Amino acid sequence: MPVGVIRKILRPSTPRSVFAAHVLAAFLSAVLVLGVVYNGVMRLLEAQTAAVVEADLRGLIDEYRDGGQFALRAAIARRTNDPNIQDAVYLFATNEDHPLAGNLSRFPDIPLDGSWHLLELVRTDKDRDVTVGGRAFLLSTGAKVFVGRDLREQREFRVILLWASLAMLVFFLLTGGVAGYLVSKSILRRLKGIETAAADIAAGNLSRRAPETQNDDEFDRLSRSLNTMLDRNEALVTELRTVTDSLAHDLRTPLARLHNRLEDIAEGKEGHAEDALRELEHIQTVLAALMDISRLESGIAAGQFEALDLVEIAQTALELYEPLADERQQVLSYNGIDQAQMVGHGQFVAMAITNLLDNAIKYSPDGGHIALSVYSEPNEWVLCVTDSGPGISADDWPEAIKRFGRLDKARSTPGSGLGLNLVAMVAKLHGATLVNCPAETGTKIALHLPKA
């Protein structure tokens, strides 16, 4: 495999490297565990053998004490001929190492203190070299006795256990590697789908979305989060295009009229300065409303909340619009409670109320009636503006609160189409609800604001 490919796979940022690291760590852990188990098992077997040999040696010493050399030789002969203990090795020798009984060719050169030793000896009954673990003891007469066990079966078991451990490690490595490869391949496939979708979106296809499956796993949750963000981004881009088109459309005529008025003024014609000022005021109003809506959408205003009295703000707005209503012989009244404490952005709450009142006065006929009320409901304050205008149907309501949304019956009335949209944005900022309430005549719009 080329070095570049290996480096690419083992880069820390790749899923393959993560799984390779996990497989390697698991493999090393398995090696450590199996090594500890292997070593523990072999130590346990050796300790058990040493204990058996020690008990056997004590038994022979007791035989010697009770019956002397003849009893000891008879006991060794019985045991070497016992088919149930074929791994037992014995040697009873004089102080000059001359064998008297047993199945070893020579007495081992080890301390005669009963300590445990491993050594290579020749069994006379098998006529072969064997690895023996045993103990030697000096008798009172100067004779020596050695008792041990042929460790051949243990050695064979050690080899079998070692190969079994290696086989388990190889199996684990292969299965872990295959599983890691399949999982990493699945992850890379899922990431490739998200990467392809991102590339398509970057190329201008805003309707493209990250792929989702029915597994409801982490990648599906990630895709849903990304798609929610992409939906929002697409909506904002679409809204921006709509706003740009609407702004160009709505300002084209005022700007054209302003241009004509300025040309007339430049040519020395009289009576056009006031018209030019009105056109400028309309343009300024539209731009100011768009800036306010932009501030609301940014969410910056949420950090400027303070304690305020909704009734006080409503009554102040009412006093502000009374002269305008009087000009059209309209009746402007307040009905409701005396106080409504809440937390919010005072400037934007006032702006929402003034926009509702401005629309009510604008679309109500001369001599009409506009009522502003504030009352309490569980967990919320309700501010309601009722007028005697043409009303807004349930079907037209979504269009009415859109940016630059203007209904056909309102086209002849001066306006920018931003008033109700701004009120809706204020409601969203405060976690409130803007509702078009059914009314027999006129329009009734309610703003439900949370108390806390």
Tab-separated table of C-alpha atoms in Angstrom, residues 30-340:
chain	number	residue	atom	x	y	z
A	30	ALA	CA	-6.945	-8.067	24.648
A	31	VAL	CA	-3.226	-8.921	24.466
A	32	LEU	CA	-2.763	-7.598	27.990
A	33	VAL	CA	-5.799	-9.462	29.340
A	34	LEU	CA	-4.882	-12.740	27.651
A	35	GLY	CA	-1.278	-12.340	28.801
A	36	VAL	CA	-2.389	-11.853	32.387
A	37	VAL	CA	-4.762	-14.826	32.139
A	38	TYR	CA	-2.090	-17.023	30.542
A	39	ASN	CA	0.509	-16.108	33.140
A	40	GLY	CA	-1.997	-16.548	35.981
A	41	VAL	CA	-3.103	-19.967	34.768
A	42	MET	CA	0.469	-21.222	34.421
A	43	ARG	CA	1.424	-19.869	37.838
A	44	LEU	CA	-1.629	-21.509	39.351
A	45	LEU	CA	-0.805	-24.880	37.791
A	46	GLU	CA	2.798	-24.646	38.959
A	47	ALA	CA	1.710	-23.666	42.482
A	48	GLN	CA	-0.713	-26.585	42.633
A	49	THR	CA	1.989	-28.980	41.420
A	50	ALA	CA	4.441	-27.609	43.991
A	51	ALA	CA	1.857	-28.123	46.734
A	52	VAL	CA	1.162	-31.707	45.618
A	53	VAL	CA	4.909	-32.480	45.537
A	54	GLU	CA	5.364	-30.973	49.004
A	55	ALA	CA	2.577	-33.176	50.409
A	56	ASP	CA	4.036	-36.222	48.643
A	57	LEU	CA	7.484	-35.456	50.068
A	58	ARG	CA	6.117	-35.146	53.597
A	59	GLY	CA	4.349	-38.491	53.152
A	60	LEU	CA	7.595	-40.199	52.137
A	61	ILE	CA	9.479	-38.620	55.028
A	62	ASP	CA	6.840	-39.993	57.386
A	63	GLU	CA	7.239	-43.432	55.756
A	64	TYR	CA	10.996	-43.199	56.344
A	65	ARG	CA	10.610	-42.200	59.983
A	66	ASP	CA	8.158	-45.014	60.651
A	67	GLY	CA	9.807	-47.848	58.732
A	68	GLY	CA	13.271	-46.775	57.710
A	69	GLN	CA	14.889	-47.233	54.325
A	70	PHE	CA	12.963	-50.384	53.458
A	71	ALA	CA	9.590	-48.672	54.014
A	72	LEU	CA	10.710	-45.641	51.985
A	73	ARG	CA	11.924	-47.789	49.097
A	74	ALA	CA	8.682	-49.794	49.114
A	75	ALA	CA	6.595	-46.595	49.108
A	76	ILE	CA	8.557	-45.169	46.158
A	77	ALA	CA	8.194	-48.437	44.256
A	78	ARG	CA	4.431	-48.442	44.781
A	79	ARG	CA	4.095	-44.906	43.577
A	80	THR	CA	6.282	-45.226	40.514
A	81	ASN	CA	4.232	-48.236	39.462
A	82	ASP	CA	0.888	-46.524	40.122
A	83	PRO	CA	-0.753	-45.887	36.683
A	84	ASN	CA	-2.740	-42.980	38.143
A	85	ILE	CA	0.345	-40.875	38.799
A	86	GLN	CA	2.444	-41.442	35.710
A	87	ASP	CA	3.879	-37.937	35.885
A	88	ALA	CA	5.463	-38.587	39.333
A	89	VAL	CA	9.252	-38.807	39.579
A	90	TYR	CA	11.206	-40.014	42.618
A	91	LEU	CA	14.755	-40.761	43.601
A	92	PHE	CA	16.047	-42.170	46.887
A	93	ALA	CA	19.844	-42.065	46.988
A	94	THR	CA	22.717	-42.500	49.391
A	95	ASN	CA	24.790	-39.609	50.609
A	96	GLU	CA	27.121	-40.378	47.720
A	97	ASP	CA	24.233	-40.017	45.207
A	98	HIS	CA	23.990	-43.771	44.580
A	99	PRO	CA	20.347	-44.492	43.525
A	100	LEU	CA	18.448	-46.812	45.835
A	101	ALA	CA	14.910	-46.402	44.425
A	102	GLY	CA	13.041	-44.251	41.933
A	103	ASN	CA	12.803	-43.481	38.222
A	104	LEU	CA	15.527	-40.858	37.716
A	105	SER	CA	19.015	-41.549	36.390
A	106	ARG	CA	20.843	-39.235	38.814
A	107	PHE	CA	20.190	-37.116	41.867
A	108	PRO	CA	19.810	-33.445	40.941
A	109	ASP	CA	22.311	-30.927	42.215
A	110	ILE	CA	19.944	-28.679	44.186
A	111	PRO	CA	19.682	-27.591	47.842
A	112	LEU	CA	18.329	-30.292	50.177
A	113	ASP	CA	15.988	-27.930	52.036
A	114	GLY	CA	12.679	-28.852	50.403
A	115	SER	CA	12.581	-25.728	48.183
A	116	TRP	CA	10.938	-25.828	44.762
A	117	HIS	CA	13.109	-26.085	41.655
A	118	LEU	CA	12.666	-26.573	37.904
A	119	LEU	CA	15.304	-28.656	36.108
A	120	GLU	CA	16.011	-31.030	33.247
A	121	LEU	CA	16.434	-34.707	34.206
A	122	VAL	CA	16.339	-38.191	32.603
A	123	ARG	CA	13.503	-40.560	33.499
A	124	THR	CA	14.719	-44.156	33.497
A	125	ASP	CA	11.206	-45.554	33.061
A	126	LYS	CA	10.635	-43.385	29.962
A	127	ASP	CA	14.241	-43.231	28.793
A	128	ARG	CA	13.981	-39.561	27.836
A	129	ASP	CA	14.833	-36.077	29.083
A	130	VAL	CA	12.015	-34.329	30.918
A	131	THR	CA	11.409	-31.020	32.576
A	132	VAL	CA	10.780	-31.671	36.232
A	133	GLY	CA	9.564	-29.530	39.066
A	134	GLY	CA	10.490	-30.953	42.453
A	135	ARG	CA	11.906	-30.770	45.971
A	136	ALA	CA	14.909	-32.513	47.580
A	137	PHE	CA	15.326	-33.352	51.274
A	138	LEU	CA	18.201	-34.637	53.413
A	139	LEU	CA	17.247	-37.523	55.690
A	140	SER	CA	18.674	-38.035	59.173
A	141	THR	CA	20.967	-40.846	58.013
A	142	GLY	CA	22.558	-38.655	55.336
A	143	ALA	CA	20.549	-40.241	52.537
A	144	LYS	CA	18.651	-38.049	50.101
A	145	VAL	CA	15.157	-38.133	48.656
A	146	PHE	CA	13.840	-36.209	45.652
A	147	VAL	CA	10.124	-35.923	44.793
A	148	GLY	CA	8.858	-34.180	41.674
A	149	ARG	CA	6.458	-34.118	38.807
A	150	ASP	CA	7.062	-34.456	35.108
A	151	LEU	CA	5.898	-31.106	33.663
A	152	ARG	CA	5.517	-32.382	30.124
A	153	GLU	CA	1.731	-32.249	30.189
A	154	GLN	CA	1.867	-28.781	31.665
A	155	ARG	CA	4.271	-27.722	28.909
A	156	GLU	CA	1.924	-29.175	26.313
A	157	PHE	CA	-0.981	-27.394	27.941
A	158	ARG	CA	1.077	-24.181	27.936
A	159	VAL	CA	1.636	-24.509	24.183
A	160	ILE	CA	-2.053	-25.242	23.556
A	161	LEU	CA	-3.081	-22.262	25.692
A	162	LEU	CA	-0.569	-20.027	23.927
A	163	TRP	CA	-1.793	-21.018	20.471
A	164	ALA	CA	-5.410	-20.636	21.567
A	165	SER	CA	-4.626	-17.149	22.846
A	166	LEU	CA	-2.897	-16.234	19.600
A	167	ALA	CA	-5.829	-17.617	17.608
A	168	MET	CA	-8.228	-15.538	19.695
A	169	LEU	CA	-6.110	-12.433	19.115
A	170	VAL	CA	-5.967	-13.030	15.361
A	171	PHE	CA	-9.713	-13.670	15.273
A	172	PHE	CA	-10.368	-10.528	17.304
A	173	LEU	CA	-8.071	-8.480	15.093
A	174	LEU	CA	-9.724	-9.740	11.919
A	175	THR	CA	-13.295	-9.342	13.162
A	176	GLY	CA	-12.491	-5.967	14.723
A	177	GLY	CA	-10.802	-4.789	11.556
A	178	VAL	CA	-13.651	-5.944	9.326
A	179	ALA	CA	-16.240	-4.442	11.661
A	180	GLY	CA	-14.280	-1.188	11.887
A	181	TYR	CA	-13.946	-1.058	8.105
A	182	LEU	CA	-17.660	-1.654	7.571
A	183	VAL	CA	-18.665	0.902	10.210
A	184	SER	CA	-16.213	3.511	8.929
A	185	LYS	CA	-17.396	2.862	5.377
A	186	SER	CA	-20.995	3.400	6.501
A	187	ILE	CA	-20.044	6.608	8.302
A	188	LEU	CA	-18.086	7.882	5.322
A	189	ARG	CA	-21.034	7.103	3.055
A	190	ARG	CA	-23.341	9.121	5.315
A	191	LEU	CA	-20.815	11.968	5.501
A	192	LYS	CA	-20.402	11.853	1.727
A	193	GLY	CA	-24.149	12.445	1.347
A	194	ILE	CA	-23.959	15.499	3.611
A	195	GLU	CA	-20.831	16.713	1.791
A	196	THR	CA	-22.543	16.353	-1.601
A	197	ALA	CA	-25.582	18.252	-0.350
A	198	ALA	CA	-23.344	21.025	1.024
A	199	ALA	CA	-21.519	21.273	-2.321
A	200	ASP	CA	-24.828	21.540	-4.202
A	201	ILE	CA	-26.029	24.258	-1.812
A	202	ALA	CA	-22.749	26.140	-2.202
A	203	ALA	CA	-23.255	25.923	-5.972
A	204	GLY	CA	-26.594	27.737	-5.620
A	205	ASN	CA	-29.153	24.945	-5.221
A	206	LEU	CA	-30.782	26.258	-2.017
A	207	SER	CA	-33.531	23.608	-2.126
A	208	ARG	CA	-30.983	20.783	-1.638
A	209	ARG	CA	-31.104	19.052	1.750
A	210	ALA	CA	-28.917	16.624	3.694
A	211	PRO	CA	-30.094	13.019	3.232
A	212	GLU	CA	-32.018	11.300	6.049
A	213	THR	CA	-32.791	7.638	6.713
A	214	GLN	CA	-35.331	5.862	8.894
A	215	ASN	CA	-32.720	4.861	11.483
A	216	ASP	CA	-33.171	7.970	13.655
A	217	ASP	CA	-29.499	7.796	14.625
A	218	GLU	CA	-26.971	10.555	15.309
A	219	PHE	CA	-26.494	11.244	11.604
A	220	ASP	CA	-30.245	11.569	11.068
A	221	ARG	CA	-30.439	14.019	13.962
A	222	LEU	CA	-27.504	15.952	12.500
A	223	SER	CA	-29.184	15.983	9.070
A	224	ARG	CA	-32.453	17.197	10.589
A	225	SER	CA	-30.641	20.008	12.420
A	226	LEU	CA	-28.812	20.987	9.241
A	227	ASN	CA	-32.012	20.827	7.195
A	228	THR	CA	-33.836	22.996	9.737
A	229	MET	CA	-31.029	25.538	9.437
A	230	LEU	CA	-31.109	25.273	5.643
A	231	ASP	CA	-34.890	25.754	5.616
A	232	ARG	CA	-34.422	28.879	7.675
A	233	ASN	CA	-31.616	30.117	5.434
A	234	GLU	CA	-33.648	29.450	2.297
A	235	ALA	CA	-36.623	31.263	3.814
A	236	LEU	CA	-34.402	34.232	4.698
A	237	VAL	CA	-32.854	34.329	1.225
A	238	THR	CA	-36.289	34.048	-0.381
A	239	GLU	CA	-37.593	36.738	1.943
A	240	LEU	CA	-34.594	38.911	1.130
A	241	ARG	CA	-35.301	38.538	-2.566
A	242	THR	CA	-38.954	39.312	-1.975
A	243	VAL	CA	-38.082	42.332	0.150
A	244	THR	CA	-35.611	43.542	-2.441
A	245	ASP	CA	-38.166	43.158	-5.221
A	246	SER	CA	-40.923	44.730	-3.124
A	247	LEU	CA	-38.679	47.551	-1.987
A	248	ALA	CA	-37.656	48.272	-5.547
A	249	HIS	CA	-41.294	48.140	-6.640
A	250	ASP	CA	-42.636	50.268	-3.759
A	251	LEU	CA	-39.886	52.882	-3.945
A	252	ARG	CA	-39.781	53.115	-7.734
A	253	THR	CA	-42.913	55.244	-7.955
A	254	PRO	CA	-42.092	57.579	-5.008
A	255	LEU	CA	-38.564	58.049	-6.321
A	256	ALA	CA	-39.866	58.751	-9.818
A	257	ARG	CA	-42.357	61.279	-8.426
A	258	LEU	CA	-39.631	62.845	-6.299
A	259	HIS	CA	-37.411	63.092	-9.372
A	260	ASN	CA	-40.164	64.847	-11.296
A	261	ARG	CA	-40.856	67.248	-8.410
A	262	LEU	CA	-37.170	68.116	-8.132
A	263	GLU	CA	-37.022	68.735	-11.888
A	264	ASP	CA	-40.025	71.043	-11.605
A	265	ILE	CA	-38.374	72.871	-8.731
A	266	ALA	CA	-35.152	73.147	-10.701
A	267	GLU	CA	-37.088	74.634	-13.618
A	268	GLY	CA	-38.501	77.274	-11.270
A	269	LYS	CA	-42.021	75.883	-11.038
A	270	GLU	CA	-43.816	76.642	-7.776
A	271	GLY	CA	-45.935	74.412	-5.546
A	272	HIS	CA	-43.889	71.211	-5.857
A	273	ALA	CA	-41.627	71.487	-2.796
A	274	GLU	CA	-44.271	70.141	-0.404
A	275	ASP	CA	-44.948	67.167	-2.695
A	276	ALA	CA	-41.229	66.397	-2.797
A	277	LEU	CA	-41.051	66.505	1.003
A	278	ARG	CA	-43.975	64.098	1.291
A	279	GLU	CA	-42.291	61.651	-1.042
A	280	LEU	CA	-39.080	61.874	0.995
A	281	GLU	CA	-40.998	61.283	4.232
A	282	HIS	CA	-42.614	58.170	2.729
A	283	ILE	CA	-39.228	56.802	1.658
A	284	GLN	CA	-37.760	57.547	5.091
A	285	THR	CA	-40.719	55.806	6.756
A	286	VAL	CA	-40.202	52.657	4.682
A	287	LEU	CA	-36.463	52.551	5.341
A	288	ALA	CA	-36.926	53.196	9.090
A	289	ALA	CA	-39.470	50.366	9.300
A	290	LEU	CA	-37.082	48.009	7.505
A	291	MET	CA	-34.289	48.918	9.929
A	292	ASP	CA	-36.577	48.243	12.902
A	293	ILE	CA	-37.588	44.864	11.470
A	294	SER	CA	-33.905	44.044	10.897
A	295	ARG	CA	-33.143	44.827	14.562
A	296	LEU	CA	-36.010	42.579	15.637
A	297	GLU	CA	-34.844	39.701	13.442
A	298	SER	CA	-31.266	39.953	14.721
A	299	GLY	CA	-32.446	39.220	18.274
A	300	ILE	CA	-30.209	41.948	19.727
A	301	ALA	CA	-33.217	43.630	21.312
A	302	ALA	CA	-33.845	40.545	23.496
A	303	GLY	CA	-30.902	41.612	25.647
A	304	GLN	CA	-32.545	44.996	26.322
A	305	PHE	CA	-35.679	43.763	28.102
A	306	GLU	CA	-36.836	45.610	31.214
A	307	ALA	CA	-39.839	45.802	33.537
A	308	LEU	CA	-42.648	47.883	32.023
A	309	ASP	CA	-46.348	48.651	32.344
A	310	LEU	CA	-48.267	47.618	29.232
A	311	VAL	CA	-51.288	49.794	30.152
A	312	GLU	CA	-49.124	52.893	30.557
A	313	ILE	CA	-47.534	52.367	27.127
A	314	ALA	CA	-50.963	51.752	25.539
A	315	GLN	CA	-52.483	54.906	27.047
A	316	THR	CA	-49.473	56.985	25.953
A	317	ALA	CA	-49.896	55.705	22.383
A	318	LEU	CA	-53.617	56.458	22.570
A	319	GLU	CA	-52.938	60.073	23.584
A	320	LEU	CA	-50.443	60.380	20.732
A	321	TYR	CA	-53.027	59.335	18.116
A	322	GLU	CA	-56.014	61.233	19.477
A	323	PRO	CA	-55.305	64.378	17.377
A	324	LEU	CA	-55.080	62.271	14.202
A	325	ALA	CA	-58.382	60.570	15.023
A	326	ASP	CA	-60.020	63.913	15.806
A	327	GLU	CA	-59.128	65.183	12.340
A	328	ARG	CA	-61.400	62.457	10.903
A	329	GLN	CA	-64.077	62.738	13.618
A	330	GLN	CA	-63.190	59.235	14.830
A	331	VAL	CA	-63.805	58.116	18.399
A	332	LEU	CA	-60.695	56.713	20.076
A	333	SER	CA	-61.338	55.000	23.446
A	334	TYR	CA	-59.652	52.786	26.030
A	335	ASN	CA	-61.300	49.958	27.938
A	336	GLY	CA	-59.459	47.689	30.321
A	337	ILE	CA	-57.416	47.303	33.462
A	338	ASP	CA	-55.323	50.027	35.101
A	339	GLN	CA	-51.996	48.190	35.250
A	340	ALA	CA	-50.260	45.286	33.497
